[in-house]
Amino acid sequence: MELKRVVVTGIGALTPLGNNVDDYWNGLINGVSGADLITLFDASKFKTRFACEVKNFQPTDFLDKKEARKIDRFSQIAIIASDQAMLDAKLDKDSINPDRAGVIFGSGIGGIMTFQNEVSDFARGDGTPRFNPFFIPKMILDIAAGQISMRHGLRGPNFAVVSACASSTNAIIDAFNYIRIGKSDIILTGGSESVICEAGVGGFNAMKALSERNDEYKTASRPYDKDRDGFVMGEGAGVLVLEELEHALARGANIYCEIAGGGATADAYHITAPHPEGLGAKNVMLAALDDAGMKPEDIDYINTHGTSTPLGDGAELKAILHVFGEQAYKLNISSTKSMTGHCLGAAGVIEAIACIKTIVHGIVPPTINHFNDDPELDSNLNFTFNKAQQRTVNAALSNTFGFGGHNAAVIVKKFVA
Amino acid sequence: MSDIATRVKKIIVDKLGVDEAEVTTEASFTNDLGADSLDTVELIMEFEKEFNISIPDEQAETITTVGQAVAYLEEHAK
């Protein structure tokens, strides 16, 4: 079977750096930190009291008040990002064959805020089970995909993809494959996450996963720095319109780039710790290169998983050195999590968008907050520290890894007819 | 209008996102006020919370209009 080519024709995003793609990109190339003190709940008793929140978001600006109440924040921002992506792709209900258009969408956790609040209400009561009928349909992780389909009338394949912090990369790869084998013409894909609540921050704090640098929160997310102490929680949503190439050309769509290939592997090692030699990470980059029919020297930029944890950052670099060899020193490498924080299940798509914009604009966003080299890491690599760098990027690879040992990588490349 | 009717109306306006003027005694939750089956369940639950009572399912099924809700609650509210 001849595989179809798949291109990106629309993008939408709500991120800690801005609630649309332009603001997000401007934040990235200007090295802006999205971290601030937590406003979504009273974090005064928590070990970590800062995060990278989506700011100035009023759901009722976009959704009917009655509807907004029945939709968890993670789905609300997903819906708005999907509106942006559809508009950007110049698509609407009337211009598409709804049965050939689907939604494959990721999240790491789903509606944990809704779960927390409903169960807390129950626990405060006398045991009488008065659960809100919208509790389950608000919380379930797949509801974002369902909501997007209802919003835009998309009746093709529709499901959620879950692999913790690799979720939205896996979603993009699934969407890519559905179109590649001819099952759909258009798929809205990506992911969403919003877990900045007591249960979310408390849970990650208990794992010692989060930075506790409360006094210097703007510089707390510092991937590859000697003094990195954990990730900074982010939230956000990103949507890509993936489209079969001929379909996109026939309607004269603006093409941002082509999806070249993707890979998915497991560490099969530990629930949260990465394989110390980056085995799964190495294999996933090799798998993505193989899927794309590309060689290491074809890649110009890697947007790393680089969460700013002591163990994870080093393991990923070992994998990059293993896969790319001498070529690794010619790459630009950056972790945009230094600015956005770690958007968990949405990280993959938010960082894929960074890769796409890097190709379009020829600017590599930086790894900010670098103060001290880590002697354990190879300082000859170009980490794009602190300042964006001009560079023609023909192909970029985005890595994402999730608790459970999931690894996913996607490669995007300049579209050449 | 009774105190109970006022409280019932407030819940309906809040949960169904309708104008107060639409919430007439005869108005049906589903036919006139745009409620679906889950909205209706939520309304009953909110009435139970507001008036601190338990409405059995077979009774709940007979409450389909604003007037029926007010009448039921005037009879049963503590």
PDB file of C-alpha atoms in Angstrom, chain A residues 87-192:
ATOM      1  CA  LEU A  87     -10.060  28.958  11.761  1.00  0.00           C
ATOM      2  CA  ASP A  88      -6.359  28.937  10.951  1.00  0.00           C
ATOM      3  CA  ALA A  89      -6.866  26.048   8.510  1.00  0.00           C
ATOM      4  CA  LYS A  90      -9.830  27.898   6.964  1.00  0.00           C
ATOM      5  CA  LEU A  91     -12.042  24.912   7.664  1.00  0.00           C
ATOM      6  CA  ASP A  92     -15.598  24.877   8.904  1.00  0.00           C
ATOM      7  CA  LYS A  93     -18.549  22.519   9.108  1.00  0.00           C
ATOM      8  CA  ASP A  94     -19.680  23.402   5.602  1.00  0.00           C
ATOM      9  CA  SER A  95     -16.342  22.935   3.868  1.00  0.00           C
ATOM     10  CA  ILE A  96     -15.445  19.410   4.967  1.00  0.00           C
ATOM     11  CA  ASN A  97     -16.767  15.909   4.556  1.00  0.00           C
ATOM     12  CA  PRO A  98     -17.536  15.228   8.220  1.00  0.00           C
ATOM     13  CA  ASP A  99     -17.211  11.469   7.874  1.00  0.00           C
ATOM     14  CA  ARG A 100     -13.634  11.825   6.628  1.00  0.00           C
ATOM     15  CA  ALA A 101     -12.591  14.140   9.469  1.00  0.00           C
ATOM     16  CA  GLY A 102     -11.786  12.952  12.980  1.00  0.00           C
ATOM     17  CA  VAL A 103     -10.292  13.867  16.335  1.00  0.00           C
ATOM     18  CA  ILE A 104      -7.472  11.971  18.055  1.00  0.00           C
ATOM     19  CA  PHE A 105      -6.557  13.811  21.196  1.00  0.00           C
ATOM     20  CA  GLY A 106      -4.325  13.217  24.183  1.00  0.00           C
ATOM     21  CA  SER A 107      -4.250  14.077  27.843  1.00  0.00           C
ATOM     22  CA  GLY A 108      -2.192  12.651  30.650  1.00  0.00           C
ATOM     23  CA  ILE A 109      -4.745  12.749  33.426  1.00  0.00           C
ATOM     24  CA  GLY A 110      -8.034  14.292  32.252  1.00  0.00           C
ATOM     25  CA  GLY A 111     -10.451  16.110  34.550  1.00  0.00           C
ATOM     26  CA  ILE A 112      -8.713  15.701  37.874  1.00  0.00           C
ATOM     27  CA  MET A 113     -10.047  19.069  39.126  1.00  0.00           C
ATOM     28  CA  THR A 114     -13.599  17.857  38.596  1.00  0.00           C
ATOM     29  CA  PHE A 115     -12.799  14.539  40.263  1.00  0.00           C
ATOM     30  CA  GLN A 116     -11.189  16.253  43.230  1.00  0.00           C
ATOM     31  CA  ASN A 117     -14.049  18.677  43.759  1.00  0.00           C
ATOM     32  CA  GLU A 118     -16.857  16.133  43.395  1.00  0.00           C
ATOM     33  CA  VAL A 119     -15.245  13.586  45.674  1.00  0.00           C
ATOM     34  CA  SER A 120     -14.386  16.290  48.232  1.00  0.00           C
ATOM     35  CA  ASP A 121     -18.042  17.378  48.282  1.00  0.00           C
ATOM     36  CA  PHE A 122     -19.123  13.807  48.859  1.00  0.00           C
ATOM     37  CA  ALA A 123     -16.543  13.281  51.599  1.00  0.00           C
ATOM     38  CA  ARG A 124     -17.717  16.407  53.418  1.00  0.00           C
ATOM     39  CA  GLY A 125     -21.311  15.144  53.447  1.00  0.00           C
ATOM     40  CA  ASP A 126     -23.048  12.510  55.557  1.00  0.00           C
ATOM     41  CA  GLY A 127     -22.478   9.684  53.097  1.00  0.00           C
ATOM     42  CA  THR A 128     -25.577  10.401  50.998  1.00  0.00           C
ATOM     43  CA  PRO A 129     -24.426   9.858  47.419  1.00  0.00           C
ATOM     44  CA  ARG A 130     -25.344  13.119  45.717  1.00  0.00           C
ATOM     45  CA  PHE A 131     -23.055  13.109  42.725  1.00  0.00           C
ATOM     46  CA  ASN A 132     -23.590  15.616  39.984  1.00  0.00           C
ATOM     47  CA  PRO A 133     -24.796  13.918  36.790  1.00  0.00           C
ATOM     48  CA  PHE A 134     -22.104  15.823  34.883  1.00  0.00           C
ATOM     49  CA  PHE A 135     -19.333  14.516  37.146  1.00  0.00           C
ATOM     50  CA  ILE A 136     -18.362  11.585  34.918  1.00  0.00           C
ATOM     51  CA  PRO A 137     -18.861  13.173  31.469  1.00  0.00           C
ATOM     52  CA  LYS A 138     -16.909  16.207  32.699  1.00  0.00           C
ATOM     53  CA  MET A 139     -14.016  14.228  34.100  1.00  0.00           C
ATOM     54  CA  ILE A 140     -13.363  11.432  31.619  1.00  0.00           C
ATOM     55  CA  LEU A 141     -10.220  11.953  29.618  1.00  0.00           C
ATOM     56  CA  ASP A 142     -11.770  11.218  26.217  1.00  0.00           C
ATOM     57  CA  ILE A 143     -14.379  13.950  26.620  1.00  0.00           C
ATOM     58  CA  ALA A 144     -12.063  16.566  25.098  1.00  0.00           C
ATOM     59  CA  ALA A 145     -12.013  14.574  21.844  1.00  0.00           C
ATOM     60  CA  GLY A 146     -15.786  14.195  22.050  1.00  0.00           C
ATOM     61  CA  GLN A 147     -16.343  17.891  22.737  1.00  0.00           C
ATOM     62  CA  ILE A 148     -14.139  18.916  19.802  1.00  0.00           C
ATOM     63  CA  SER A 149     -16.075  16.593  17.485  1.00  0.00           C
ATOM     64  CA  MET A 150     -19.397  18.088  18.607  1.00  0.00           C
ATOM     65  CA  ARG A 151     -18.104  21.625  18.313  1.00  0.00           C
ATOM     66  CA  HIS A 152     -17.031  21.183  14.690  1.00  0.00           C
ATOM     67  CA  GLY A 153     -19.246  18.333  13.505  1.00  0.00           C
ATOM     68  CA  LEU A 154     -16.392  15.898  12.898  1.00  0.00           C
ATOM     69  CA  ARG A 155     -17.757  12.361  12.574  1.00  0.00           C
ATOM     70  CA  GLY A 156     -14.637  10.371  11.673  1.00  0.00           C
ATOM     71  CA  PRO A 157     -12.397   8.430  14.097  1.00  0.00           C
ATOM     72  CA  ASN A 158     -12.644   9.856  17.576  1.00  0.00           C
ATOM     73  CA  PHE A 159     -10.719   8.780  20.645  1.00  0.00           C
ATOM     74  CA  ALA A 160      -8.232   9.799  23.301  1.00  0.00           C
ATOM     75  CA  VAL A 161      -4.650   8.689  23.624  1.00  0.00           C
ATOM     76  CA  VAL A 162      -3.008   8.293  27.028  1.00  0.00           C
ATOM     77  CA  SER A 163       0.678   7.846  27.732  1.00  0.00           C
ATOM     78  CA  ALA A 164       1.182  10.393  30.524  1.00  0.00           C
ATOM     79  CA  CYS A 165       3.521  13.136  29.335  1.00  0.00           C
ATOM     80  CA  ALA A 166       3.925  11.512  25.909  1.00  0.00           C
ATOM     81  CA  SER A 167       0.150  11.504  25.272  1.00  0.00           C
ATOM     82  CA  SER A 168      -0.174  14.240  22.697  1.00  0.00           C
ATOM     83  CA  THR A 169       2.849  13.040  20.729  1.00  0.00           C
ATOM     84  CA  ASN A 170       1.303   9.596  20.562  1.00  0.00           C
ATOM     85  CA  ALA A 171      -1.950  11.261  19.468  1.00  0.00           C
ATOM     86  CA  ILE A 172      -0.172  13.105  16.645  1.00  0.00           C
ATOM     87  CA  ILE A 173       1.460   9.869  15.495  1.00  0.00           C
ATOM     88  CA  ASP A 174      -1.870   8.012  15.558  1.00  0.00           C
ATOM     89  CA  ALA A 175      -3.538  10.805  13.584  1.00  0.00           C
ATOM     90  CA  PHE A 176      -0.648  10.813  11.119  1.00  0.00           C
ATOM     91  CA  ASN A 177      -1.047   7.055  10.625  1.00  0.00           C
ATOM     92  CA  TYR A 178      -4.833   7.197  10.159  1.00  0.00           C
ATOM     93  CA  ILE A 179      -4.395   9.712   7.365  1.00  0.00           C
ATOM     94  CA  ARG A 180      -1.329   7.970   5.958  1.00  0.00           C
ATOM     95  CA  ILE A 181      -3.249   4.729   5.419  1.00  0.00           C
ATOM     96  CA  GLY A 182      -6.168   6.557   3.860  1.00  0.00           C
ATOM     97  CA  LYS A 183      -8.733   6.245   6.656  1.00  0.00           C
ATOM     98  CA  SER A 184      -9.284   9.999   7.043  1.00  0.00           C
ATOM     99  CA  ASP A 185      -8.577  13.220   5.133  1.00  0.00           C
ATOM    100  CA  ILE A 186      -8.392  15.514   8.147  1.00  0.00           C
ATOM    101  CA  ILE A 187      -7.729  14.873  11.817  1.00  0.00           C
ATOM    102  CA  LEU A 188      -7.619  17.406  14.612  1.00  0.00           C
ATOM    103  CA  THR A 189      -4.976  16.140  16.970  1.00  0.00           C
ATOM    104  CA  GLY A 190      -2.880  17.252  19.906  1.00  0.00           C
ATOM    105  CA  GLY A 191      -3.676  17.313  23.568  1.00  0.00           C
ATOM    106  CA  SER A 192      -4.644  19.198  26.636  1.00  0.00           C
TER     107      SER A 192
END
